[in-house]
Tab-separated table of C-alpha atoms in Angstrom:
chain	number	residue	atom	x	y	z
A	163	MET	CA	-34.756	-40.426	-2.138
A	164	TYR	CA	-31.772	-41.353	-4.317
A	165	GLU	CA	-34.031	-41.589	-7.370
A	166	TYR	CA	-35.271	-38.045	-6.654
A	167	LEU	CA	-31.704	-36.718	-6.347
A	168	ASN	CA	-30.692	-38.398	-9.588
A	169	TYR	CA	-33.714	-36.863	-11.300
A	170	ALA	CA	-32.934	-33.388	-9.884
A	171	GLU	CA	-29.335	-33.661	-11.008
A	172	LYS	CA	-30.427	-34.609	-14.504
A	173	VAL	CA	-32.835	-31.661	-14.664
A	174	GLU	CA	-30.076	-29.267	-13.542
A	175	ALA	CA	-27.605	-30.771	-16.008
A	176	ASN	CA	-30.119	-30.393	-18.838
A	177	ARG	CA	-30.783	-26.787	-17.832
A	178	LYS	CA	-27.066	-25.961	-17.895
A	179	GLN	CA	-26.630	-27.702	-21.228
A	180	LYS	CA	-29.541	-25.726	-22.691
A	181	GLU	CA	-27.960	-22.532	-21.371
A	182	MET	CA	-24.735	-23.459	-23.128
A	183	ASP	CA	-26.513	-24.354	-26.345
A	184	ASN	CA	-28.315	-21.009	-26.423
A	185	SER	CA	-25.234	-18.975	-25.482
A	186	VAL	CA	-23.675	-16.562	-27.973
A	187	GLY	CA	-20.262	-17.793	-26.942
A	188	PHE	CA	-18.368	-20.165	-24.683
A	189	ILE	CA	-15.060	-19.621	-22.825
A	190	CYS	CA	-13.174	-22.727	-21.735
A	191	SER	CA	-11.773	-23.152	-18.230
A	192	ASP	CA	-8.189	-22.480	-19.371
A	193	CYS	CA	-8.995	-19.198	-21.128
A	194	LYS	CA	-11.253	-18.176	-18.251
A	195	LYS	CA	-8.187	-18.005	-16.008
A	196	ARG	CA	-6.852	-15.167	-18.155
A	197	ILE	CA	-9.940	-13.091	-17.347
A	198	TYR	CA	-8.595	-12.553	-13.846
A	199	LYS	CA	-11.078	-9.896	-12.762
A	200	PHE	CA	-13.858	-12.470	-12.626
A	201	ASP	CA	-14.313	-15.565	-10.524
A	202	ARG	CA	-16.956	-17.404	-12.475
A	203	LYS	CA	-17.357	-21.090	-11.687
A	204	ASN	CA	-16.783	-23.572	-14.500
A	205	LYS	CA	-19.881	-25.389	-15.674
A	206	PRO	CA	-19.484	-28.973	-16.916
A	207	VAL	CA	-21.353	-29.669	-20.140
A	208	ASN	CA	-22.708	-32.873	-21.639
A	209	GLN	CA	-21.090	-32.143	-24.977
A	210	LYS	CA	-17.782	-30.425	-25.584
A	211	GLN	CA	-18.128	-26.774	-26.558
A	212	THR	CA	-15.807	-24.715	-28.758
A	213	CYS	CA	-14.057	-21.874	-26.955
A	214	ILE	CA	-14.393	-18.560	-28.835
A	215	ILE	CA	-10.908	-17.534	-27.698
A	216	CYS	CA	-8.638	-20.544	-28.262
A	217	LYS	CA	-11.018	-22.413	-30.601
A	218	LYS	CA	-10.397	-25.654	-28.717
A	219	HIS	CA	-13.092	-28.099	-27.613
A	220	SER	CA	-13.559	-28.281	-23.854
A	221	PRO	CA	-15.856	-30.191	-21.459
A	222	ASP	CA	-16.230	-27.241	-19.044
A	223	GLY	CA	-16.157	-23.456	-18.944
A	224	VAL	CA	-18.570	-20.512	-18.808
A	225	PRO	CA	-21.038	-18.870	-21.218
A	226	LEU	CA	-20.430	-15.228	-22.134
A	227	GLU	CA	-23.772	-14.330	-20.577
A	228	GLY	CA	-22.190	-15.064	-17.186
A	229	TYR	CA	-20.155	-11.844	-17.427
A	230	VAL	CA	-22.983	-9.481	-18.303
A	231	PHE	CA	-24.369	-8.874	-14.800
A	232	ARG	CA	-21.022	-7.763	-13.333
A	233	LEU	CA	-20.075	-5.612	-16.311
A	234	ASN	CA	-23.474	-3.932	-16.410
A	235	ASP	CA	-23.302	-3.270	-12.688
A	236	CYS	CA	-19.741	-1.912	-12.576
A	237	ILE	CA	-18.741	-0.217	-15.839
A	238	PRO	CA	-21.091	2.786	-15.285
A	239	ASN	CA	-19.214	3.451	-12.027
A	240	HIS	CA	-15.961	3.922	-13.949
A	241	PHE	CA	-17.106	5.667	-17.140
A	242	ASN	CA	-19.483	8.370	-18.304
A	243	ARG	CA	-21.275	8.174	-21.664
A	244	VAL	CA	-20.302	11.125	-23.908
A	245	ASP	CA	-21.452	12.442	-27.279
A	246	LYS	CA	-18.157	13.753	-28.664
A	247	ASP	CA	-14.841	12.045	-29.295
A	248	SER	CA	-11.795	13.263	-27.344
A	249	GLU	CA	-8.286	12.166	-26.372
A	250	ALA	CA	-9.687	10.593	-23.211
A	251	SER	CA	-12.668	8.833	-24.768
A	252	LEU	CA	-12.836	5.065	-25.289
A	253	SER	CA	-15.130	2.810	-27.276
A	254	LEU	CA	-17.273	0.205	-25.567
A	255	HIS	CA	-15.097	-2.509	-27.108
A	256	GLN	CA	-11.979	-0.958	-25.559
A	257	ILE	CA	-13.613	-0.815	-22.139
A	258	ILE	CA	-14.724	-4.438	-22.310
A	259	LYS	CA	-11.202	-5.513	-23.305
A	260	LYS	CA	-9.843	-3.490	-20.391
A	261	PHE	CA	-11.970	-5.380	-17.881
A	262	THR	CA	-11.983	-8.836	-19.483
A	263	ILE	CA	-9.556	-9.941	-22.193
A	264	ASP	CA	-8.051	-8.387	-25.312
A	265	ASN	CA	-10.100	-10.361	-27.798
A	266	GLU	CA	-12.212	-8.668	-30.483
A	267	CYS	CA	-14.729	-11.507	-30.752
A	268	VAL	CA	-15.371	-11.487	-26.996
A	269	ALA	CA	-15.642	-7.681	-26.948
A	270	ARG	CA	-18.105	-7.608	-29.847
A	271	LYS	CA	-20.417	-10.267	-28.435
A	272	LEU	CA	-20.336	-8.805	-24.894
A	273	ALA	CA	-21.078	-5.341	-26.303
A	274	GLU	CA	-24.198	-6.754	-27.984
A	275	LEU	CA	-25.298	-8.508	-24.778
A	276	LEU	CA	-24.759	-5.365	-22.696
A	277	HIS	CA	-26.747	-3.295	-25.209
A	278	LYS	CA	-29.670	-5.715	-24.837
A	279	GLU	CA	-29.378	-5.556	-21.056
A	280	ASN	CA	-29.004	-1.774	-20.701
A	281	SER	CA	-29.448	0.095	-23.979
A	282	GLU	CA	-29.645	3.462	-22.201
A	283	PHE	CA	-25.964	3.304	-21.233
A	284	PHE	CA	-24.379	0.691	-23.488
A	285	HIS	CA	-24.191	1.070	-27.242
A	286	PRO	CA	-21.815	-0.873	-29.519
A	287	ASP	CA	-20.748	2.401	-31.181
A	288	GLY	CA	-20.898	4.538	-28.033
A	289	LEU	CA	-18.103	6.709	-26.612
A	290	TYR	CA	-17.132	6.889	-22.951
A	291	GLU	CA	-14.762	8.926	-20.801
A	292	PRO	CA	-13.225	7.790	-17.494
A	293	TYR	CA	-14.848	9.188	-14.399
A	294	LEU	CA	-11.385	9.620	-12.904
A	295	ASP	CA	-9.569	12.574	-14.433
A	296	GLU	CA	-6.798	14.802	-13.059
A	297	ARG	CA	-9.260	17.171	-11.409
A	298	THR	CA	-11.118	14.331	-9.666
A	299	MET	CA	-7.914	12.678	-8.470
A	300	GLU	CA	-6.631	15.980	-7.076
A	301	GLU	CA	-9.954	16.392	-5.291
A	302	PHE	CA	-9.591	12.870	-3.829
A	303	LYS	CA	-6.067	13.706	-2.697
A	304	ASN	CA	-7.336	16.785	-0.840
A	305	ILE	CA	-10.126	14.769	0.779
A	306	ALA	CA	-7.624	12.124	1.932
A	307	GLN	CA	-5.296	14.821	3.282
A	308	GLU	CA	-8.204	16.288	5.239
A	309	GLU	CA	-8.910	12.824	6.678
A	310	TRP	CA	-5.281	12.489	7.815
A	311	ASN	CA	-5.368	15.969	9.374
A	312	LYS	CA	-8.689	15.240	11.080
A	313	PHE	CA	-7.477	12.011	12.661
A	314	SER	CA	-4.168	13.630	13.579
A	315	LYS	CA	-5.996	16.365	15.463
A	316	GLU	CA	-8.400	13.947	17.153
A	317	LEU	CA	-5.556	11.669	18.256
A	318	LYS	CA	-3.756	14.632	19.792
A	319	TYR	CA	-6.633	16.411	21.483
A	320	SER	CA	-9.717	14.202	21.604
A	321	ARG	CA	-9.431	10.393	21.391
A	322	ARG	CA	-6.224	8.418	21.392
A	323	PHE	CA	-6.079	4.862	22.669
A	324	THR	CA	-9.474	3.650	21.416
A	325	HIS	CA	-9.808	5.543	18.136
A	326	GLN	CA	-11.000	2.696	15.899
A	327	LYS	CA	-11.751	4.930	12.909
A	328	ALA	CA	-8.187	6.251	12.909
A	329	ALA	CA	-6.855	2.696	13.199
A	330	ASP	CA	-9.030	1.613	10.254
A	331	PHE	CA	-7.852	4.624	8.245
A	332	PHE	CA	-4.199	3.727	8.798
A	333	MET	CA	-4.866	0.058	8.077
A	334	GLY	CA	-6.522	1.025	4.792
A	335	LEU	CA	-3.446	3.049	3.783
A	336	ILE	CA	-1.182	0.094	4.529
A	337	ASN	CA	-3.407	-2.224	2.490
A	338	CYS	CA	-3.232	0.235	-0.410
A	339	CYS	CA	0.557	0.342	-0.166
A	340	TYR	CA	0.743	-3.439	-0.158
A	341	PHE	CA	-1.841	-4.350	-2.809
A	342	ASP	CA	-2.746	-1.356	-4.984
A	343	LEU	CA	0.469	0.103	-6.358
A	344	LYS	CA	2.197	-0.171	-9.718
A	345	LYS	CA	5.595	0.917	-10.989
A	346	LYS	CA	5.732	4.379	-12.560
A	347	VAL	CA	8.208	3.237	-15.221
A	348	ASN	CA	6.391	0.331	-16.872
A	349	GLY	CA	3.022	0.372	-15.130
A	350	THR	CA	3.205	-3.245	-13.934
A	351	ASN	CA	1.446	-4.220	-10.716
A	352	ASP	CA	3.889	-4.584	-7.860
A	353	PHE	CA	2.229	-6.373	-4.950
A	354	GLY	CA	4.182	-5.957	-1.729
A	355	ALA	CA	6.318	-3.250	-3.341
A	356	VAL	CA	6.661	-1.390	-0.050
A	357	THR	CA	8.495	-4.372	1.389
A	358	ARG	CA	12.289	-4.331	1.502
A	359	SER	CA	14.470	-6.982	3.091
A	360	ILE	CA	18.049	-6.504	4.238
A	361	GLU	CA	20.259	-9.570	4.368
A	362	LYS	CA	22.098	-10.985	7.328
A	363	GLY	CA	25.397	-9.115	7.646
A	364	THR	CA	24.027	-5.739	6.496
A	365	VAL	CA	25.699	-2.833	8.315
A	366	LEU	CA	23.602	-0.132	9.985
A	367	TYR	CA	24.812	2.828	12.028
A	368	ARG	CA	23.743	4.316	15.314
A	369	ALA	CA	25.052	7.494	16.961
A	370	ARG	CA	24.947	9.090	20.417
A	371	ILE	CA	26.137	12.441	21.750
A	372	VAL	CA	29.055	12.086	24.191
A	373	CYS	CA	28.661	14.360	27.196
A	374	SER	CA	31.864	13.562	29.123
A	375	ASP	CA	35.132	11.637	29.062
A	376	GLU	CA	33.527	9.121	31.402
A	377	GLU	CA	30.754	8.510	28.872
A	378	LYS	CA	33.344	8.171	26.133
A	379	ASN	CA	35.010	5.393	28.093
A	380	GLU	CA	31.636	3.678	28.570
A	381	PHE	CA	30.964	3.769	24.824
A	382	GLN	CA	34.327	2.151	24.206
A	383	SER	CA	34.087	-0.512	26.929
A	384	ALA	CA	30.437	-1.538	26.432
A	385	PRO	CA	29.292	-0.274	23.015
A	386	ASN	CA	26.408	-2.733	22.650
A	387	LYS	CA	24.898	-1.470	25.886
A	388	HIS	CA	25.511	2.253	25.531
A	389	LEU	CA	25.051	2.611	21.764
A	390	GLY	CA	22.158	0.195	21.522
A	391	ALA	CA	18.480	0.996	21.978
A	392	PRO	CA	17.605	2.260	25.468
A	393	PRO	CA	15.717	0.051	27.932
A	394	SER	CA	11.968	0.575	27.809
A	395	HIS	CA	11.795	2.644	30.992
A	396	LEU	CA	14.261	5.147	29.476
A	397	ALA	CA	12.753	5.200	25.963
A	398	ALA	CA	11.935	8.799	25.016
A	399	ASN	CA	9.296	10.268	22.725
A	400	ASN	CA	10.308	9.635	19.109
A	401	ARG	CA	8.872	9.917	15.597
A	402	MET	CA	7.771	6.269	15.416
A	403	SER	CA	7.538	5.291	19.085
A	404	PRO	CA	5.999	6.866	22.211
A	405	PRO	CA	7.733	7.086	25.608
A	406	GLY	CA	8.197	3.667	27.199
A	407	ILE	CA	8.332	1.748	23.905
A	408	SER	CA	11.893	1.225	22.746
A	409	PHE	CA	12.580	0.951	19.027
A	410	MET	CA	16.085	0.726	17.560
A	411	TYR	CA	16.712	3.849	15.448
A	412	THR	CA	19.540	3.285	12.974
A	413	ALA	CA	20.713	4.778	9.682
A	414	ASP	CA	22.314	3.794	6.388
A	415	THR	CA	25.526	5.755	7.017
A	416	ALA	CA	27.428	7.344	9.882
A	417	ASP	CA	26.702	10.782	8.385
A	418	THR	CA	22.939	10.153	8.490
A	419	ALA	CA	23.089	8.826	12.049
A	420	ILE	CA	24.961	11.945	13.182
A	421	ALA	CA	22.675	14.358	11.323
A	422	GLU	CA	19.561	12.801	12.890
A	423	LEU	CA	20.866	13.801	16.347
A	424	ARG	CA	20.725	17.501	15.349
A	425	PRO	CA	23.954	18.155	17.230
A	426	TYR	CA	25.475	21.527	18.080
A	427	VAL	CA	28.855	22.745	16.888
A	428	GLY	CA	31.476	21.375	19.253
A	429	ASP	CA	29.551	18.219	20.208
A	430	THR	CA	31.379	14.904	20.276
A	431	ILE	CA	29.501	12.035	18.648
A	432	ALA	CA	30.047	8.300	19.145
A	433	VAL	CA	29.102	6.106	16.172
A	434	GLY	CA	28.821	2.332	16.192
A	435	ARG	CA	28.415	-0.171	13.373
A	436	PHE	CA	25.621	-2.695	13.923
A	437	ILE	CA	25.392	-5.948	11.985
A	438	ALA	CA	22.063	-7.592	11.086
A	439	GLN	CA	21.983	-11.084	12.601
A	440	LYS	CA	19.320	-12.344	10.193
A	441	THR	CA	17.244	-11.173	7.243
A	442	LEU	CA	14.996	-8.308	8.346
A	443	THR	CA	11.866	-7.161	6.493
A	444	PHE	CA	10.896	-3.482	6.466
A	445	PHE	CA	7.956	-1.357	5.390
A	446	ASP	CA	9.874	0.955	3.069
A	447	PHE	CA	8.350	4.406	2.593
A	448	THR	CA	11.148	5.365	0.182
A	449	ASN	CA	9.772	2.854	-2.349
A	450	LEU	CA	6.605	4.934	-2.642
A	451	ASP	CA	8.587	7.512	-4.628
A	452	SER	CA	8.898	5.087	-7.576
A	453	LEU	CA	5.325	3.781	-7.396
A	454	GLU	CA	1.858	5.085	-8.141
A	455	LEU	CA	-1.705	4.057	-7.467
A	456	ARG	CA	-2.999	1.571	-9.996
A	457	GLU	CA	-6.399	1.911	-11.601
A	458	PRO	CA	-9.310	0.775	-9.448
A	459	ARG	CA	-10.564	-2.778	-9.784
A	460	LEU	CA	-13.766	-3.388	-11.701
A	461	ILE	CA	-15.718	-4.082	-8.508
A	462	THR	CA	-14.417	-0.898	-6.844
A	463	ASN	CA	-16.757	2.049	-7.201
A	464	PRO	CA	-14.424	5.058	-7.385
A	465	ARG	CA	-17.379	7.423	-7.023
A	466	ASN	CA	-18.097	6.509	-3.413
A	467	SER	CA	-15.351	4.170	-2.146
A	468	GLN	CA	-13.730	5.914	0.824
A	469	TYR	CA	-10.977	3.307	0.733
A	470	TYR	CA	-10.114	4.256	-2.838
A	471	ILE	CA	-10.409	8.000	-2.159
A	472	ASN	CA	-8.058	7.730	0.830
A	473	SER	CA	-5.554	5.798	-1.268
A	474	HIS	CA	-4.726	9.019	-3.142
A	475	LEU	CA	-2.795	10.085	-0.052
A	476	LEU	CA	-0.054	7.583	-0.973
A	477	SER	CA	1.745	10.099	-3.190
A	478	THR	CA	2.424	12.319	-0.161
A	479	LEU	CA	2.513	9.656	2.562
A	480	HIS	CA	6.311	9.462	2.730
A	481	ALA	CA	6.535	13.233	3.160
A	482	LEU	CA	3.959	13.136	5.957
A	483	VAL	CA	5.759	10.521	8.061
A	484	SER	CA	9.213	12.078	7.562
A	485	LYS	CA	8.146	15.710	7.936
A	486	PRO	CA	10.606	17.637	10.151
A	487	PHE	CA	9.382	19.760	13.046
A	488	ARG	CA	10.309	20.656	16.595
A	489	ALA	CA	8.620	17.842	18.420
A	490	ASN	CA	6.795	18.145	21.717
A	491	SER	CA	4.998	15.389	23.623
A	492	ILE	CA	2.127	15.069	21.117
A	493	ASP	CA	3.539	16.097	17.723
A	494	TYR	CA	4.379	12.486	16.806
A	495	ILE	CA	1.087	10.902	17.877
A	496	GLU	CA	-0.197	10.110	14.375
A	497	THR	CA	3.096	8.670	13.090
A	498	GLN	CA	3.419	6.636	16.282
A	499	MET	CA	-0.029	5.116	15.803
A	500	PHE	CA	0.697	4.557	12.113
A	501	SER	CA	3.944	2.726	12.918
A	502	GLU	CA	2.165	0.622	15.540
A	503	THR	CA	-0.395	-0.374	12.903
A	504	ILE	CA	2.438	-1.337	10.535
A	505	ARG	CA	4.085	-3.329	13.322
A	506	ASN	CA	0.933	-5.412	13.836
A	507	TYR	CA	0.056	-5.737	10.139
A	508	GLN	CA	-0.706	-9.333	9.087
A	509	LYS	CA	0.416	-10.628	12.489
A	510	GLY	CA	3.757	-8.863	12.354
A	511	ILE	CA	5.301	-9.445	8.923
A	512	PHE	CA	7.430	-6.301	9.248
A	513	ASP	CA	10.516	-5.998	11.462
A	514	GLY	CA	10.656	-2.240	11.067
A	515	ILE	CA	10.221	0.887	8.949
A	516	ILE	CA	12.448	2.663	6.429
A	517	PHE	CA	12.019	6.376	5.683
A	518	LYS	CA	14.164	9.209	4.375
A	519	SER	CA	16.147	11.430	6.703
A	520	SER	CA	14.731	14.902	7.202
A	521	GLN	CA	18.170	16.144	8.345
A	522	LEU	CA	20.465	14.878	5.582
A	523	GLU	CA	19.491	14.825	1.912
A	524	GLY	CA	19.833	11.301	0.541
A	525	GLY	CA	20.080	9.758	3.998
A	526	VAL	CA	17.837	6.868	5.027
A	527	ASN	CA	16.637	5.804	8.471
A	528	TYR	CA	15.972	2.213	9.560
A	529	VAL	CA	13.722	1.810	12.594
A	530	ILE	CA	13.656	-1.706	14.053
A	531	PHE	CA	10.655	-2.668	16.184
A	532	GLY	CA	12.287	-5.505	18.101
A	533	ASN	CA	10.702	-8.535	19.758
A	534	ASP	CA	10.368	-9.370	23.425
A	535	SER	CA	13.024	-11.947	24.221
A	536	LYS	CA	12.392	-14.943	26.437
A	537	ASP	CA	15.211	-14.269	28.889
A	538	GLU	CA	14.622	-13.510	32.546
A	539	HIS	CA	15.367	-9.804	32.097
A	540	HIS	CA	12.529	-9.346	29.566
A	541	SER	CA	14.902	-7.521	27.235
A	542	ILE	CA	14.093	-6.721	23.607
A	543	GLU	CA	15.764	-8.548	20.720
A	544	TYR	CA	16.409	-6.327	17.702
A	545	ASN	CA	18.453	-8.902	15.760
A	546	VAL	CA	21.321	-6.456	15.220
A	547	LYS	CA	24.579	-6.567	17.191
A	548	ILE	CA	27.502	-4.186	17.523
A	549	ASP	CA	30.348	-4.965	15.125
A	550	THR	CA	33.003	-6.379	17.453
A	551	GLN	CA	35.590	-6.223	14.668
A	552	SER	CA	35.293	-2.455	14.454
A	553	ASP	CA	35.952	0.115	17.163
A	554	VAL	CA	33.481	2.821	18.093
A	555	THR	CA	34.280	5.927	16.043
A	556	PHE	CA	34.187	9.406	17.564
A	557	TYR	CA	33.467	12.586	15.626
A	558	LYS	CA	33.702	16.290	16.499
A	559	VAL	CA	31.082	18.582	14.984
A	560	ASN	CA	32.976	21.465	13.386
A	561	ALA	CA	30.152	23.277	11.617
A	562	MET	CA	26.481	23.014	10.723
A	563	THR	CA	25.610	24.222	7.237
A	564	PRO	CA	21.959	25.294	6.948
A	565	SER	CA	20.047	25.181	3.688
A	566	PHE	CA	17.174	27.601	3.186
A	567	LYS	CA	15.078	29.415	0.626
A	568	GLU	CA	13.028	32.590	0.626
A	569	VAL	CA	9.289	32.221	1.046
A	570	THR	CA	6.713	34.762	-0.040
A	571	SER	CA	4.898	36.600	2.705
A	572	ALA	CA	1.136	36.227	2.718
A	573	ASN	CA	0.635	40.024	2.560
A	574	LYS	CA	3.689	40.908	0.426
A	575	HIS	CA	1.631	41.884	-2.609
A	576	LEU	CA	-1.163	43.615	-0.750
């Protein structure tokens, strides 16, 4: 038995060595790591081979032929062969460098191998244009918006608590936000860019309308109780949480906290300062404004990947979740389900959500999910406490200044 295994191993080793000897090029294990879009296994060789990239001798690596199958299978999904040169067109060498490594020798040899494999599409002197252009991406954006609207309608009027497709749609958007964005300024990948942490000691603000002198006294005597998040049985319908689920809605400034109440002229507002008791991690929608979708991976087929098509919604996602409207019992259903999906993402890596205020330009809201505490009252721990060194501040609303613009009537020019 052992003699047979030894013989089989020798045959396999000889086969691999012959493959290396006949290869048009060899990439060592160290240089292979730089070709991050591939996960080719290193192949040990009987004799050291010379890497065509670093020119060093190495005992293991991969032959160039090992990349041909994936490139032949995927590049036609991303590019169309064209006859005329244009600003958008690329050479085959440029495309190969884009998906492998910026090395002219590698590009030239792979171009020759691809031409042998699929001469109908690949030609060393051929020209290619990206499948994704502005028109296509705008079309994808519209399709993704229609998906959001469809699920929003179904969650409101058809299926709500067991809508797996809607849950998968929201989960896909979160994955895109976490893994598939790059900075607009320098174009670098920014994994986890939607994550923002606030340090222990950060000050957040929370406001409540004061309805009587008795309430005013209660705010002063027990601010943590009366300015904090309501108990679950009193939790109302909100943008990110349904009735019965109590989130802690706070803001970056007292002005933002007051504006979010939409008070009337003459109202008295109590504002408390809350201090973060530990580092808190948020899903930050405001970060999306400085990010953009990165180009699809080689293995992603942008022509039919619903995941990739839906990802084009990211440019308007912040506006969707912060959109102002007069809420009734079902208007917030989709944002509530979205926030619940964020809350459970990767077993709860987020403590809350950050999004811009729809009531005060420049204002930012911080919604804290909270965790069930282990005390006998089953209270919720938000890891923020009232600032005991600062008194509750009371404000009187003197005026509300609306901002508006004229809109064109649909039949104005008829």
